[in-house]
CSV table of C-alpha atoms and ligand atoms in Angstrom, one decimal:
chain,number,residue,atom,x,y,z
A,16,MET,CA,119.5,0.4,-8.4
A,17,ALA,CA,118.3,0.3,-4.8
A,18,PRO,CA,115.8,-2.4,-5.1
A,19,LEU,CA,114.9,-2.1,-1.4
A,20,ALA,CA,112.1,0.0,-0.1
A,21,PRO,CA,112.5,2.7,2.5
A,22,ASP,CA,111.7,1.5,6.0
A,23,SER,CA,108.8,3.9,6.3
A,24,ALA,CA,107.2,2.0,9.2
A,25,GLY,CA,110.5,1.9,11.1
A,26,ARG,CA,110.9,5.7,10.7
A,27,LEU,CA,107.4,6.4,12.0
A,28,ASP,CA,107.9,4.0,14.8
A,29,LYS,CA,111.2,5.7,15.9
A,30,LEU,CA,109.5,9.1,15.9
A,31,ARG,CA,106.5,7.8,17.9
A,32,ARG,CA,108.8,6.3,20.5
A,33,PHE,CA,110.5,9.7,20.7
A,34,MET,CA,107.0,11.3,21.1
A,35,LYS,CA,106.2,8.9,23.9
A,36,ARG,CA,109.4,9.8,25.7
A,37,GLN,CA,108.6,13.5,25.4
A,38,ASP,CA,105.0,12.9,26.4
A,39,LEU,CA,103.8,14.5,23.1
A,40,GLN,CA,100.3,13.9,21.7
A,41,GLY,CA,101.2,15.2,18.3
A,42,ILE,CA,104.0,16.6,16.2
A,43,VAL,CA,103.8,19.1,13.4
A,44,ILE,CA,106.2,18.6,10.6
A,45,GLY,CA,106.4,21.3,7.9
A,46,ALA,CA,109.9,21.0,6.5
A,47,ALA,CA,109.5,19.4,3.0
A,48,VAL,CA,112.6,17.2,3.5
A,49,ASN,CA,111.3,15.8,6.8
A,50,VAL,CA,107.8,15.2,5.3
A,51,ARG,CA,109.5,13.4,2.4
A,52,TYR,CA,111.5,11.2,4.8
A,53,LEU,CA,108.4,10.2,6.8
A,54,THR,CA,105.9,9.9,4.1
A,55,GLY,CA,107.6,9.5,0.7
A,56,PHE,CA,105.9,12.6,-0.6
A,57,THR,CA,108.3,14.6,-2.9
A,58,GLY,CA,106.3,17.8,-3.2
A,59,ASP,CA,106.3,20.8,-1.0
A,60,SER,CA,103.8,23.2,0.8
A,61,THR,CA,102.5,20.2,2.8
A,62,PHE,CA,102.5,19.5,6.5
A,63,ALA,CA,102.5,16.1,8.2
A,64,LEU,CA,100.6,15.9,11.5
A,65,LEU,CA,101.6,12.8,13.4
A,66,GLY,CA,99.8,11.6,16.5
A,67,THR,CA,100.5,8.5,18.6
A,68,ASP,CA,98.0,6.5,16.4
A,69,GLU,CA,96.6,9.0,13.9
A,70,ALA,CA,98.4,10.8,11.0
A,71,LEU,CA,97.3,13.4,8.5
A,72,LEU,CA,98.8,15.3,5.6
A,73,VAL,CA,97.6,18.9,4.9
A,74,SER,CA,98.2,19.9,1.3
A,75,ASP,CA,96.5,21.6,-1.6
A,76,GLY,CA,94.9,20.6,-4.9
A,77,ARG,CA,98.1,20.7,-6.9
A,78,TYR,CA,99.2,17.6,-5.1
A,79,SER,CA,96.1,15.5,-4.8
A,80,GLU,CA,97.2,13.1,-7.5
A,81,GLN,CA,100.8,13.0,-6.4
A,82,LEU,CA,99.9,12.3,-2.8
A,83,ALA,CA,97.7,9.4,-3.9
A,84,GLN,CA,100.6,7.9,-5.9
A,85,GLU,CA,103.5,8.5,-3.4
A,86,CYS,CA,101.8,8.0,0.0
A,87,PRO,CA,98.6,6.2,-0.5
A,88,ASP,CA,98.5,5.1,3.2
A,89,TRP,CA,98.4,8.6,4.5
A,90,PRO,CA,95.0,10.4,4.9
A,91,CYS,CA,95.1,13.8,3.3
A,92,GLU,CA,93.2,17.0,3.8
A,93,ILE,CA,93.2,19.2,0.7
A,94,ARG,CA,92.8,22.8,1.5
A,95,PRO,CA,90.8,25.1,-0.8
A,96,PRO,CA,92.9,27.8,-2.6
A,97,SER,CA,91.3,30.5,-0.5
A,98,LEU,CA,92.6,29.0,2.8
A,99,PRO,CA,96.2,29.7,3.8
A,100,LEU,CA,98.2,26.6,4.5
A,101,ILE,CA,99.0,27.5,8.1
A,102,GLU,CA,95.3,28.2,8.8
A,103,ALA,CA,94.4,24.8,7.3
A,104,VAL,CA,97.0,23.2,9.6
A,105,ALA,CA,95.5,25.1,12.6
A,106,ARG,CA,92.0,23.9,11.8
A,107,ALA,CA,93.2,20.3,11.4
A,108,LEU,CA,94.9,20.5,14.7
A,109,GLN,CA,91.8,21.9,16.4
A,110,HIS,CA,89.9,19.0,15.0
A,111,LEU,CA,92.5,16.4,16.1
A,112,GLY,CA,92.3,17.9,19.6
A,113,TRP,CA,95.9,17.3,20.6
A,114,ARG,CA,97.0,19.4,23.5
A,115,ARG,CA,100.8,18.8,23.9
A,116,LEU,CA,102.4,19.4,20.6
A,117,GLY,CA,106.0,19.2,19.3
A,118,PHE,CA,107.0,21.5,16.4
A,119,GLU,CA,110.1,22.1,14.3
A,120,SER,CA,111.4,25.3,15.9
A,121,HIS,CA,114.3,25.5,13.5
A,122,ARG,CA,112.0,25.2,10.4
A,123,LEU,CA,108.7,26.9,11.2
A,124,THR,CA,108.7,30.6,10.6
A,125,VAL,CA,107.9,32.9,13.6
A,126,ALA,CA,104.7,34.1,11.7
A,127,GLU,CA,103.5,30.5,11.3
A,128,TRP,CA,104.2,29.7,15.0
A,129,LEU,CA,102.4,32.8,16.2
A,130,HIS,CA,99.5,31.9,14.0
A,131,LEU,CA,99.3,28.4,15.5
A,132,GLN,CA,99.6,29.7,19.0
A,133,ASP,CA,96.8,32.2,18.4
A,134,ARG,CA,94.5,29.6,16.9
A,135,LEU,CA,95.2,26.9,19.5
A,136,PRO,CA,95.5,28.9,22.8
A,137,GLU,CA,95.0,25.8,24.9
A,138,ALA,CA,97.9,23.9,23.4
A,139,THR,CA,101.4,23.5,25.0
A,140,TRP,CA,104.0,24.0,22.3
A,141,CYS,CA,107.3,22.0,22.7
A,142,PRO,CA,110.1,23.2,20.4
A,143,LEU,CA,112.0,20.4,18.8
A,144,ALA,CA,115.2,21.4,17.1
A,145,SER,CA,116.0,18.1,15.5
A,146,ALA,CA,113.5,15.3,16.1
A,147,VAL,CA,113.3,13.9,12.5
A,148,GLU,CA,116.9,15.0,11.8
A,149,ASP,CA,118.1,12.8,14.7
A,150,ILE,CA,116.5,9.8,13.0
A,151,ARG,CA,117.7,10.8,9.5
A,152,VAL,CA,121.3,10.9,10.8
A,153,VAL,CA,121.7,7.1,10.5
A,154,LYS,CA,121.0,5.9,7.0
A,155,ASP,CA,119.2,2.7,6.1
A,156,ALA,CA,120.3,0.3,3.3
A,157,TYR,CA,117.9,2.0,0.9
A,158,GLU,CA,119.4,5.4,1.5
A,159,ILE,CA,123.0,4.2,1.3
A,160,ALA,CA,122.3,2.6,-2.0
A,161,TYR,CA,121.1,5.9,-3.4
A,162,ILE,CA,123.9,7.9,-1.9
A,163,ARG,CA,126.3,5.4,-3.6
A,164,GLU,CA,124.5,5.9,-6.9
A,165,ALA,CA,124.9,9.7,-6.4
A,166,VAL,CA,128.6,9.3,-5.8
A,167,GLN,CA,129.1,7.0,-8.8
A,168,THR,CA,127.1,9.3,-11.0
A,169,ALA,CA,129.2,12.3,-10.0
A,170,GLU,CA,132.4,10.4,-10.7
A,171,LYS,CA,131.3,9.1,-14.1
A,172,ALA,CA,130.2,12.6,-15.2
A,173,PHE,CA,133.4,14.1,-13.9
A,174,GLN,CA,135.6,11.6,-15.8
A,175,GLU,CA,133.8,12.3,-19.0
A,176,TRP,CA,134.1,16.1,-18.4
A,177,LEU,CA,137.8,15.8,-17.5
A,178,GLY,CA,138.5,14.4,-21.0
A,179,GLN,CA,136.9,17.6,-22.5
A,180,VAL,CA,138.4,20.4,-20.4
A,181,GLU,CA,139.8,23.0,-22.7
A,182,SER,CA,142.1,25.7,-21.3
A,183,THR,CA,140.3,28.3,-23.5
A,184,ALA,CA,137.1,27.7,-21.6
A,185,THR,CA,136.0,30.0,-18.7
A,186,GLU,CA,135.3,28.8,-15.2
A,187,LYS,CA,131.6,29.4,-15.8
A,188,GLU,CA,131.6,27.3,-19.0
A,189,LEU,CA,133.4,24.5,-17.3
A,190,ALA,CA,130.9,24.4,-14.5
A,191,ASP,CA,128.0,24.4,-16.9
A,192,HIS,CA,129.6,21.6,-18.9
A,193,LEU,CA,130.0,19.5,-15.8
A,194,GLU,CA,126.4,20.2,-14.8
A,195,THR,CA,125.2,19.0,-18.2
A,196,ALA,CA,127.4,15.8,-17.8
A,197,LEU,CA,125.9,15.1,-14.4
A,198,ARG,CA,122.4,15.2,-15.9
A,199,ARG,CA,123.4,13.2,-18.9
A,200,HIS,CA,124.7,10.5,-16.5
A,201,GLY,CA,121.4,10.2,-14.8
A,202,ALA,CA,121.5,12.9,-12.0
A,203,GLN,CA,118.3,14.6,-11.2
A,204,SER,CA,120.3,17.8,-10.8
A,205,SER,CA,123.6,19.1,-9.4
A,206,SER,CA,123.8,18.9,-5.6
A,207,PHE,CA,124.6,22.6,-5.4
A,208,PRO,CA,126.0,25.3,-7.7
A,209,ILE,CA,129.2,23.7,-9.0
A,210,ILE,CA,132.5,25.4,-8.0
A,211,VAL,CA,135.2,25.7,-10.7
A,212,ALA,CA,137.8,28.1,-9.4
A,213,SER,CA,141.2,28.9,-10.9
A,214,GLY,CA,144.2,30.9,-9.6
A,215,THR,CA,143.7,33.1,-6.5
A,216,HIS,CA,139.9,32.8,-6.9
A,217,SER,CA,140.3,29.2,-5.4
A,218,ALA,CA,141.1,30.9,-2.0
A,219,LEU,CA,137.4,31.5,-1.7
A,220,PRO,CA,135.9,28.2,-0.2
A,221,HIS,CA,132.6,28.9,-1.9
A,222,ALA,CA,133.9,30.6,-5.0
A,223,ARG,CA,131.4,31.3,-7.8
A,224,PRO,CA,132.6,30.4,-11.3
A,225,ARG,CA,133.5,33.6,-13.3
A,226,PRO,CA,133.4,34.3,-17.0
A,227,VAL,CA,137.2,34.2,-16.9
A,228,PRO,CA,139.3,31.8,-19.0
A,229,VAL,CA,141.3,29.3,-17.0
A,230,ALA,CA,144.2,29.3,-19.4
A,231,ASP,CA,146.8,30.8,-17.2
A,232,ALA,CA,145.9,29.0,-14.0
A,233,ASP,CA,148.3,26.4,-12.4
A,234,TRP,CA,145.4,24.5,-11.0
A,235,LEU,CA,141.6,24.3,-10.8
A,236,LEU,CA,139.6,23.6,-7.7
A,237,VAL,CA,136.4,21.7,-8.7
A,238,ASP,CA,133.6,21.0,-6.1
A,239,TRP,CA,130.6,19.1,-7.5
A,240,GLY,CA,128.0,16.5,-6.7
A,241,ALA,CA,124.9,14.7,-8.1
A,242,VAL,CA,121.4,14.3,-6.7
A,243,CYS,CA,120.0,10.8,-7.4
A,244,HIS,CA,116.5,9.9,-6.1
A,245,GLY,CA,116.7,12.9,-3.7
A,246,TYR,CA,120.1,11.8,-2.3
A,247,HIS,CA,123.3,13.9,-2.6
A,248,SER,CA,127.0,13.5,-3.2
A,249,ASP,CA,129.7,16.1,-2.8
A,250,LEU,CA,133.3,15.8,-4.0
A,251,THR,CA,136.2,18.1,-4.4
A,252,ARG,CA,139.3,17.6,-6.5
A,253,ILE,CA,142.3,19.7,-7.6
A,254,LEU,CA,143.2,19.6,-11.3
A,255,ILE,CA,146.8,20.4,-12.0
A,256,ALA,CA,147.0,22.3,-15.2
A,257,ARG,CA,150.6,21.8,-16.1
A,258,THR,CA,153.7,21.1,-14.0
A,259,ILE,CA,153.0,21.3,-10.3
A,260,SER,CA,154.9,23.9,-8.3
A,261,ALA,CA,156.8,22.9,-5.1
A,262,LYS,CA,154.4,25.0,-3.0
A,263,LEU,CA,151.3,23.5,-4.5
A,264,GLU,CA,152.7,20.0,-4.1
A,265,GLU,CA,153.5,20.7,-0.5
A,266,VAL,CA,150.1,22.2,0.3
A,267,ARG,CA,148.2,19.4,-1.5
A,268,ALA,CA,150.3,16.7,0.3
A,269,TRP,CA,149.3,18.2,3.7
A,270,VAL,CA,145.7,18.5,2.8
A,271,ARG,CA,145.8,14.8,1.6
A,272,GLU,CA,147.5,13.8,4.9
A,273,ALA,CA,144.9,15.7,6.9
A,274,LEU,CA,142.2,13.8,5.0
A,275,GLU,CA,143.9,10.5,5.7
A,276,ARG,CA,144.0,11.2,9.4
A,277,GLY,CA,140.4,12.3,9.3
A,278,LEU,CA,139.5,8.9,7.7
A,279,GLN,CA,141.5,7.1,10.4
A,280,ALA,CA,139.6,9.0,13.1
A,281,ALA,CA,136.1,8.3,11.6
A,282,ARG,CA,134.9,5.1,13.3
A,283,PRO,CA,132.0,4.1,15.5
A,284,GLY,CA,132.2,5.5,19.0
A,285,ALA,CA,134.4,8.5,18.0
A,286,ARG,CA,132.9,11.9,18.3
A,287,ALA,CA,132.3,14.1,15.3
A,288,SER,CA,134.7,16.6,16.8
A,289,ASP,CA,137.4,13.9,17.0
A,290,VAL,CA,137.5,13.7,13.2
A,291,ASP,CA,137.6,17.5,13.0
A,292,SER,CA,140.5,17.7,15.5
A,293,ALA,CA,142.5,15.0,13.7
A,294,VAL,CA,142.3,17.0,10.5
A,295,ARG,CA,143.0,20.4,12.2
A,296,ARG,CA,146.0,19.0,14.2
A,297,THR,CA,147.5,17.7,11.0
A,298,LEU,CA,147.3,21.0,9.2
A,299,ALA,CA,148.6,22.7,12.4
A,300,GLU,CA,151.8,20.6,12.1
A,301,ALA,CA,152.5,22.4,8.8
A,302,GLY,CA,151.4,25.7,10.1
A,303,TYR,CA,148.4,25.7,7.8
A,304,ASP,CA,145.6,25.4,10.3
A,305,ARG,CA,145.0,29.2,10.3
A,306,PHE,CA,144.1,28.9,6.6
A,307,PHE,CA,141.5,26.2,7.3
A,308,CYS,CA,138.4,28.4,7.8
A,309,HIS,CA,135.5,25.9,7.9
A,310,GLY,CA,134.4,22.7,9.5
A,311,THR,CA,135.9,19.4,8.5
A,312,GLY,CA,132.7,17.9,7.0
A,313,HIS,CA,128.9,17.6,7.0
A,314,GLY,CA,126.4,14.8,6.7
A,315,LEU,CA,124.9,13.9,3.3
A,316,GLY,CA,121.5,12.6,2.5
A,317,LEU,CA,118.2,14.1,1.4
A,318,GLU,CA,120.0,17.4,2.1
A,319,ILE,CA,123.5,18.5,1.0
A,320,HIS,CA,124.3,19.8,4.5
A,321,GLU,CA,122.8,17.8,7.3
A,322,ALA,CA,123.8,16.2,10.6
A,323,PRO,CA,126.3,15.1,11.7
A,324,PHE,CA,128.4,18.2,11.5
A,325,LEU,CA,132.2,17.6,11.9
A,326,ARG,CA,133.2,20.7,13.7
A,327,PRO,CA,134.9,21.6,17.0
A,328,GLY,CA,132.5,21.1,19.9
A,329,HIS,CA,130.1,18.8,18.0
A,330,ASP,CA,130.2,15.7,20.2
A,331,THR,CA,127.7,13.5,18.2
A,332,LEU,CA,128.9,9.9,18.6
A,333,LEU,CA,129.6,8.3,15.2
A,334,GLN,CA,127.6,5.2,14.4
A,335,PRO,CA,127.5,2.7,11.5
A,336,GLY,CA,125.2,4.0,8.8
A,337,MET,CA,126.2,7.7,9.1
A,338,VAL,CA,127.4,9.3,5.8
A,339,PHE,CA,129.4,12.5,5.7
A,340,THR,CA,132.1,14.4,3.9
A,341,ILE,CA,135.7,14.9,5.1
A,342,GLU,CA,137.0,18.0,3.3
A,343,PRO,CA,140.1,19.7,4.7
A,344,GLY,CA,141.2,22.8,2.8
A,345,VAL,CA,144.0,25.4,2.9
A,346,TYR,CA,143.0,28.8,1.6
A,347,ILE,CA,145.8,31.3,1.3
A,348,PRO,CA,144.7,34.8,0.3
A,349,GLY,CA,146.5,36.0,-2.8
A,350,TRP,CA,147.9,32.5,-3.6
A,351,GLY,CA,144.9,30.2,-3.8
A,352,GLY,CA,143.0,27.3,-2.2
A,353,VAL,CA,143.4,23.6,-2.1
A,354,ARG,CA,140.6,21.3,-0.9
A,355,LEU,CA,140.1,17.6,-1.2
A,356,GLU,CA,136.7,16.1,-0.3
A,357,GLU,CA,135.5,12.6,0.1
A,358,ASP,CA,132.1,11.1,1.0
A,359,ILE,CA,132.4,8.4,3.6
A,360,LEU,CA,130.1,5.8,5.2
A,361,VAL,CA,130.8,4.8,8.8
A,362,THR,CA,130.9,1.0,9.1
A,363,THR,CA,131.1,-1.4,12.1
A,364,GLU,CA,134.9,-1.5,11.6
A,365,GLY,CA,135.7,2.1,10.8
A,366,CYS,CA,134.7,3.9,7.6
A,367,GLN,CA,134.5,3.3,3.9
A,368,VAL,CA,135.3,5.9,1.2
A,369,LEU,CA,132.5,5.9,-1.3
A,370,SER,CA,134.4,7.5,-4.1
A,371,GLN,CA,137.0,5.7,-6.3
A,372,LEU,CA,138.3,8.8,-7.9
A,373,ASP,CA,142.1,9.5,-7.8
A,374,TRP,CA,143.1,12.7,-6.0
A,375,ARG,CA,146.2,13.4,-8.1
A,376,LEU,CA,144.5,14.6,-11.3
A,377,LYS,CA,145.8,16.5,-14.3
A,378,ALA,CA,143.7,18.7,-16.6
A,379,ARG,CA,144.2,18.1,-20.3
A,380,GLY,CA,144.2,21.0,-22.8
B,264,ZN,ZN1,131.8,20.1,-1.7
B,265,ZN,ZN1,130.9,19.5,1.3
């Protein structure tokens, strides 16, 4: 899968053009996910220092070998165990001599930033809330191939698991079985702690599976995803346990309709908030909008939740290559919750749903 290579040079080029516009001599990247995106290094505890022509990774001895394998083109400074990472970064920056520096204000700790300011009193520090994230928001072909693989892996594991659902099992056991199935089908791991929620417990959008048998429940809410090569998928389905009640059928139909209208709104040039309002308006027609207590969706990629965020007030313009979820839900306290979630890719025409899995599913057993 994904025979293409990541466009590493293109990514660095975009960041350097940004630095030029902001008149930055250097940029300090400490978030592991952003270091990975820029360099290919999959470890942690490592900073990438990027200048307009120079670049340096500051890491430690645990990673010497891995750095040589994963990013052979990047010069590395390996700090001794006695030297704290942030002090090694400060010394490297003193040596590089950059004066106007960008840093990840949403990722660096206050203690780290104070330390850097203290050690480089001459430098001007420019907070950057989302420099690398702004580049990551549009996926290249390499990333899209791996996200597709993550979606397909999640689907295959789910279908196998669905054939084995026993009503005597507990929510926790079912979630554990699904996680095992994900790994067996090639996932590195689950994208997040899997949600299997039955009965009124499904009214909690982020329900934690309980050691409670699902036998008496009318339906199960299952939210799961796979990580493949660092890329995430995230799907939610409702499993009908026996005959569907009129109320459940009605709520599910409205949630499905909201999802459909979200899909119609997701196209290049639309704002992220337009998708959210299409979904929210649909649920309002049924009087269910007050039970929809979260955003409509979130970007997917190297992180499970990343830009773009589809919420009221988020006016990011959608572009081809963006990948995100659309996940309307109705959570009625004392009754239960219904959510349907799809992963979608914005195309030049509109959008493409990456999952093939039916939304009208029945549990066996
Ligand atoms: Zn989800
Ligand atoms: Zn989600």
